[in-house]
PDB file of C-alpha atoms in Angstrom:
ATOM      1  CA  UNK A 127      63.391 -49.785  25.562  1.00  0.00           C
ATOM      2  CA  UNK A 128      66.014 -52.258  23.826  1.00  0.00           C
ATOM      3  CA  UNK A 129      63.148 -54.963  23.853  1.00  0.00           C
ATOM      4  CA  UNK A 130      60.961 -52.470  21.904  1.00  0.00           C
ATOM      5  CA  UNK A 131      63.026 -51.843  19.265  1.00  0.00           C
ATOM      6  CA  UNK A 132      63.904 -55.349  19.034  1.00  0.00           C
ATOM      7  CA  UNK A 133      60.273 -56.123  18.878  1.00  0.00           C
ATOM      8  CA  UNK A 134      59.400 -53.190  15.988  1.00  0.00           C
ATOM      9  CA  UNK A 135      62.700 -54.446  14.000  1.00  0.00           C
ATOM     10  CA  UNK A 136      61.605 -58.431  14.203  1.00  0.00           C
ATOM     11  CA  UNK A 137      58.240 -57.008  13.081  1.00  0.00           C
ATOM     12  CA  UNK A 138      59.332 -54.901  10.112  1.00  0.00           C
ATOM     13  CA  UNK A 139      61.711 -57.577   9.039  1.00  0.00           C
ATOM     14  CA  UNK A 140      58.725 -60.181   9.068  1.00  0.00           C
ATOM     15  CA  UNK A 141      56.774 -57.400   6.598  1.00  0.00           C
ATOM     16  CA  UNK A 142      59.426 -56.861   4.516  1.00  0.00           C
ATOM     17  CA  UNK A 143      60.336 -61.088   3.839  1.00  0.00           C
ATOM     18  CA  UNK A 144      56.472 -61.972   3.751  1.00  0.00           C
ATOM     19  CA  UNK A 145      55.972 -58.920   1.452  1.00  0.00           C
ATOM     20  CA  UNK A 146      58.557 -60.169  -1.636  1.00  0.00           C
ATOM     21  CA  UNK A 147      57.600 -63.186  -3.386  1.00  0.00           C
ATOM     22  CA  UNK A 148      59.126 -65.078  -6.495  1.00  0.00           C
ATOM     23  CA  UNK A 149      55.341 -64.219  -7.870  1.00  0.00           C
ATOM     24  CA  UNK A 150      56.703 -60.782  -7.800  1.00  0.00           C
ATOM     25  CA  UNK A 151      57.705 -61.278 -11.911  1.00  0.00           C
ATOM     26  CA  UNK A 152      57.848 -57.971 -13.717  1.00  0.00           C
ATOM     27  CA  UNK A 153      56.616 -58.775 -17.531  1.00  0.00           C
ATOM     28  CA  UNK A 154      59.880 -57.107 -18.873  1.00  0.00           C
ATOM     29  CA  UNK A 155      62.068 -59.673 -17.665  1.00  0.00           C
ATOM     30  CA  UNK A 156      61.477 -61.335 -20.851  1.00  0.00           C
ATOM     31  CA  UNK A 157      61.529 -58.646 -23.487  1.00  0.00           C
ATOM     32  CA  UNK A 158      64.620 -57.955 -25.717  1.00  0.00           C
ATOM     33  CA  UNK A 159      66.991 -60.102 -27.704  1.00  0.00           C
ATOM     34  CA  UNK A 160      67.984 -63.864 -26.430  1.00  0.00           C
ATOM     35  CA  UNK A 161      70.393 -66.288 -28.378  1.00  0.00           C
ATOM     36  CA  UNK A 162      69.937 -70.004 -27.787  1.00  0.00           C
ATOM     37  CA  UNK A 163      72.879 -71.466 -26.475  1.00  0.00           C
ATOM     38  CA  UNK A 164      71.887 -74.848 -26.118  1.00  0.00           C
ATOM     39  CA  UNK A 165      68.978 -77.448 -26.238  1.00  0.00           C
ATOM     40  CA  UNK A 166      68.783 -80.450 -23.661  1.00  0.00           C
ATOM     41  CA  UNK A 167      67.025 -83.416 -24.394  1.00  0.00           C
ATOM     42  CA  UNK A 168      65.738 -85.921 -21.878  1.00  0.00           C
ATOM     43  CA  UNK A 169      64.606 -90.176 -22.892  1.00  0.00           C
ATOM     44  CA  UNK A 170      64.515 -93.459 -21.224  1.00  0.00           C
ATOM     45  CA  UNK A 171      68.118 -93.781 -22.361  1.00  0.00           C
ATOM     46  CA  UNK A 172      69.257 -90.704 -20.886  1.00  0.00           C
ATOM     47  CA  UNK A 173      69.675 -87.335 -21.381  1.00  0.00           C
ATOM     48  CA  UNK A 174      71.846 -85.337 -24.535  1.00  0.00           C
ATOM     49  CA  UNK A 175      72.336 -81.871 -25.632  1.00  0.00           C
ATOM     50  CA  UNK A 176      73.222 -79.471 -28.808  1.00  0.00           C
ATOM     51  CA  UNK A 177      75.555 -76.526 -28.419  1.00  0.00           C
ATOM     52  CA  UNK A 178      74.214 -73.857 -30.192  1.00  0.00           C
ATOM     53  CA  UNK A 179      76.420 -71.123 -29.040  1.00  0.00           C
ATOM     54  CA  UNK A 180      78.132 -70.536 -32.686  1.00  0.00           C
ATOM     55  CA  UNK A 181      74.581 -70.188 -33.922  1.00  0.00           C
ATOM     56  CA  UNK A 182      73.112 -66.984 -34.650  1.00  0.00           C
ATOM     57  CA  UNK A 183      69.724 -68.291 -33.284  1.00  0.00           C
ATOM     58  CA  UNK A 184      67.840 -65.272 -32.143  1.00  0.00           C
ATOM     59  CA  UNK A 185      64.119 -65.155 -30.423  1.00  0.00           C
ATOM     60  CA  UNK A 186      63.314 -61.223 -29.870  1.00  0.00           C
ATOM     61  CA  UNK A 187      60.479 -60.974 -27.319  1.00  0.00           C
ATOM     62  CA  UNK A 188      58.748 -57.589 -27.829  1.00  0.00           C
ATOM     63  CA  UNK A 189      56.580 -55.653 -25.502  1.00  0.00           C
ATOM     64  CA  UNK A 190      53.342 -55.858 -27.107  1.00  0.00           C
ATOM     65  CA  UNK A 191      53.517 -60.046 -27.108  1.00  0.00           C
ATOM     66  CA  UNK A 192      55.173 -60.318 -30.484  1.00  0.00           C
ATOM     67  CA  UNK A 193      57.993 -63.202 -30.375  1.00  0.00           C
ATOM     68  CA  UNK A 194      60.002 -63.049 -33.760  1.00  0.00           C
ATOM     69  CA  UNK A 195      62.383 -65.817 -34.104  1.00  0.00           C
ATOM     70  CA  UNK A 196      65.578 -65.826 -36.686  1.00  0.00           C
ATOM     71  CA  UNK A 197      68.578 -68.193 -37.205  1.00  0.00           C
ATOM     72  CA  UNK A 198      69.122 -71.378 -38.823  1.00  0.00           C
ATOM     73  CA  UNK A 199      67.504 -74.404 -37.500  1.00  0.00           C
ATOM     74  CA  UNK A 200      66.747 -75.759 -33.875  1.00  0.00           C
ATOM     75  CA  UNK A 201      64.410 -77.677 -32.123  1.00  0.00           C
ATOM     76  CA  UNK A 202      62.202 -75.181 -31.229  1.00  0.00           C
ATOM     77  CA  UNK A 203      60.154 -72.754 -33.777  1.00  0.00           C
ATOM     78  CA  UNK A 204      61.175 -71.755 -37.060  1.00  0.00           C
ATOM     79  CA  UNK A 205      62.179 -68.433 -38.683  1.00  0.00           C
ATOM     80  CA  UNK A 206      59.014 -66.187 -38.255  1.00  0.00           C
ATOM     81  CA  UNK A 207      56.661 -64.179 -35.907  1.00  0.00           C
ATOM     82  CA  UNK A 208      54.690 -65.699 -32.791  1.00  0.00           C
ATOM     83  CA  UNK A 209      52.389 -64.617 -30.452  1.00  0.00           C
ATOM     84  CA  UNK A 210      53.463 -64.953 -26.919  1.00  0.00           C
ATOM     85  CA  UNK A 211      51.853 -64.747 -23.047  1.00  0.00           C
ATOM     86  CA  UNK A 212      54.302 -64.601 -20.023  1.00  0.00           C
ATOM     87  CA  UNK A 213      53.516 -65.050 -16.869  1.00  0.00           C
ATOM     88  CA  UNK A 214      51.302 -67.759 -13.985  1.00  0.00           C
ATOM     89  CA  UNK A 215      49.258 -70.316 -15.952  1.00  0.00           C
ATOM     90  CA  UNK A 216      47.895 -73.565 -15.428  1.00  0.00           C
ATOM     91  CA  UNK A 217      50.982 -75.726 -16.658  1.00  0.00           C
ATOM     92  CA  UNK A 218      48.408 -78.851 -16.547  1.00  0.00           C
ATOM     93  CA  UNK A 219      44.997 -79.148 -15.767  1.00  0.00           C
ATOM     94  CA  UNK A 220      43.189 -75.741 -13.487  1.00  0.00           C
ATOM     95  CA  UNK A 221      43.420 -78.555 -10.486  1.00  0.00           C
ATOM     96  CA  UNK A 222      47.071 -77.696 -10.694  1.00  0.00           C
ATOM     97  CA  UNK A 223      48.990 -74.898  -9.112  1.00  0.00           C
ATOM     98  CA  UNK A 224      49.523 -72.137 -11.234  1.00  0.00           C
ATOM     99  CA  UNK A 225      53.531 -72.164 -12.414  1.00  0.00           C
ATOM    100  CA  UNK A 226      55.335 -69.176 -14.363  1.00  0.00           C
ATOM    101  CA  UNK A 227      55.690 -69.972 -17.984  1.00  0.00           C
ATOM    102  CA  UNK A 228      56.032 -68.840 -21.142  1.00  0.00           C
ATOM    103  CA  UNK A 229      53.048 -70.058 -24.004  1.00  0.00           C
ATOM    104  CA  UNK A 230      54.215 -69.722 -27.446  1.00  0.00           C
ATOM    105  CA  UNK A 231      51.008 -69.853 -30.461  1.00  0.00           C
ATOM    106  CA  UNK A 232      49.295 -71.547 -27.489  1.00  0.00           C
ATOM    107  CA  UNK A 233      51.839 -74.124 -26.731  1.00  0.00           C
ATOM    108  CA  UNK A 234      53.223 -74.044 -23.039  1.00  0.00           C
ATOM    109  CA  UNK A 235      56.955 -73.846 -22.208  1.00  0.00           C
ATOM    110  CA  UNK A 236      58.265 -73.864 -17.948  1.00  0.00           C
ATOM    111  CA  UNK A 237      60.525 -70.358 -17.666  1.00  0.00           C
ATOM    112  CA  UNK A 238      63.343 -70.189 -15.648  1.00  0.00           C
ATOM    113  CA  UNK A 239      65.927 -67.428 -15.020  1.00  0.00           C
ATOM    114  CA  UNK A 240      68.770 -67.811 -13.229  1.00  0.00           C
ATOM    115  CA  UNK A 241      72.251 -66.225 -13.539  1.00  0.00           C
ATOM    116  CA  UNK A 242      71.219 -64.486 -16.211  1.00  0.00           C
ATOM    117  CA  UNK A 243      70.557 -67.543 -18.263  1.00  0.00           C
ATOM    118  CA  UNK A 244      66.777 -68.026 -19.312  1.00  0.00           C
ATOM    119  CA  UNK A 245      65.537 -72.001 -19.363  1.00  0.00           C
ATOM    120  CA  UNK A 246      62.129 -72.562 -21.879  1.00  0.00           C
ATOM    121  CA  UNK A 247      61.180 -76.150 -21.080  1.00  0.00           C
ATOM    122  CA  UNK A 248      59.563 -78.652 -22.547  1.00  0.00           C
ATOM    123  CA  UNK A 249      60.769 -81.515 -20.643  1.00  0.00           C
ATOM    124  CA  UNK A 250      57.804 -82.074 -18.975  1.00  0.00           C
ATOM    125  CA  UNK A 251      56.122 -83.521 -21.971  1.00  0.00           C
ATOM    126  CA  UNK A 252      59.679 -85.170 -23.283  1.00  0.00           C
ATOM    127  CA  UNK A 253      60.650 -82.224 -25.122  1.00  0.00           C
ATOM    128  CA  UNK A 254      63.574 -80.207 -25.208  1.00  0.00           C
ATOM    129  CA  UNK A 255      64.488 -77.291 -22.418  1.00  0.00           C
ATOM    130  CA  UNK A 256      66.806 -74.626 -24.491  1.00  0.00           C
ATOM    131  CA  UNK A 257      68.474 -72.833 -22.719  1.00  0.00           C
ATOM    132  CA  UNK A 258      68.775 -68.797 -23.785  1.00  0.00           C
ATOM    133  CA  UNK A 259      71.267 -66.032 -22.699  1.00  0.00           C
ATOM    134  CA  UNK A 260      70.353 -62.276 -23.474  1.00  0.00           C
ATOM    135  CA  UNK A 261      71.515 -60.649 -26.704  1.00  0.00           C
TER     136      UNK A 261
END
């Protein structure tokens, strides 16, 4: 009887770990206020970075794909409004796996969250990752 239940746990278990995946991204995750905090930039010689945390630069990701950026000026996209996608895309070419990202007016940006910090990058084609927390 123990060897059973062992059996029906182990096989739940399985289910329930094969069954979440870090596809799983819910579309709201991006919405709402984020201040920049910082943009890294990576070169041959190395790699450097702006504090922006005593900015007031704000990008306000709406619901209906509407990115309105406001603050003074950064390395990434000037006062105004955007159009926006989140969500898997061909970061290259379609031979490539799909990756989570973030395309701004068309152009494609990596998107990473992690400790409540959101990462746009760029680095990929030597631009700049800035790095956002929520506002």
């Amino acid at each position: 009887m123990g060897t059973m239940k062992n059996t029906v746990f182990l096989a739940l278990f399985a289910i329930l770990i094969l069954g979440c995946s870090n596809d799983d991204v819910s579309p709201t995750q991006i919405i709402g206020n984020w201040k920049l905090m910082e943009a890294k930039f990576y070169s041959p010689e190395g790699e450097s970075s702006t504090d922006y945390s005593n900015s007031n630069i704000i990008y306000n990701f709406k619901a209906n794909g509407t990115l309105v950026v406001s603050g003074e000026e950064h390395p990434g996209y000037t006062d105004g409004t955007y159009e926006y996608f989140f969500g898997n895309d061909f970061l290259g070419g379609e031979t490539d796996p799909k990756v989570l990202l973030v395309k701004i007016n068309g152009s494609k940006w990596t998107y990473d969250l992690t400790q409540g910090k959101m990462t746009l990058g760029k680095s990929y084609v030597d631009g700049p990752n800035l790095i956002f927390k929520r506002n």
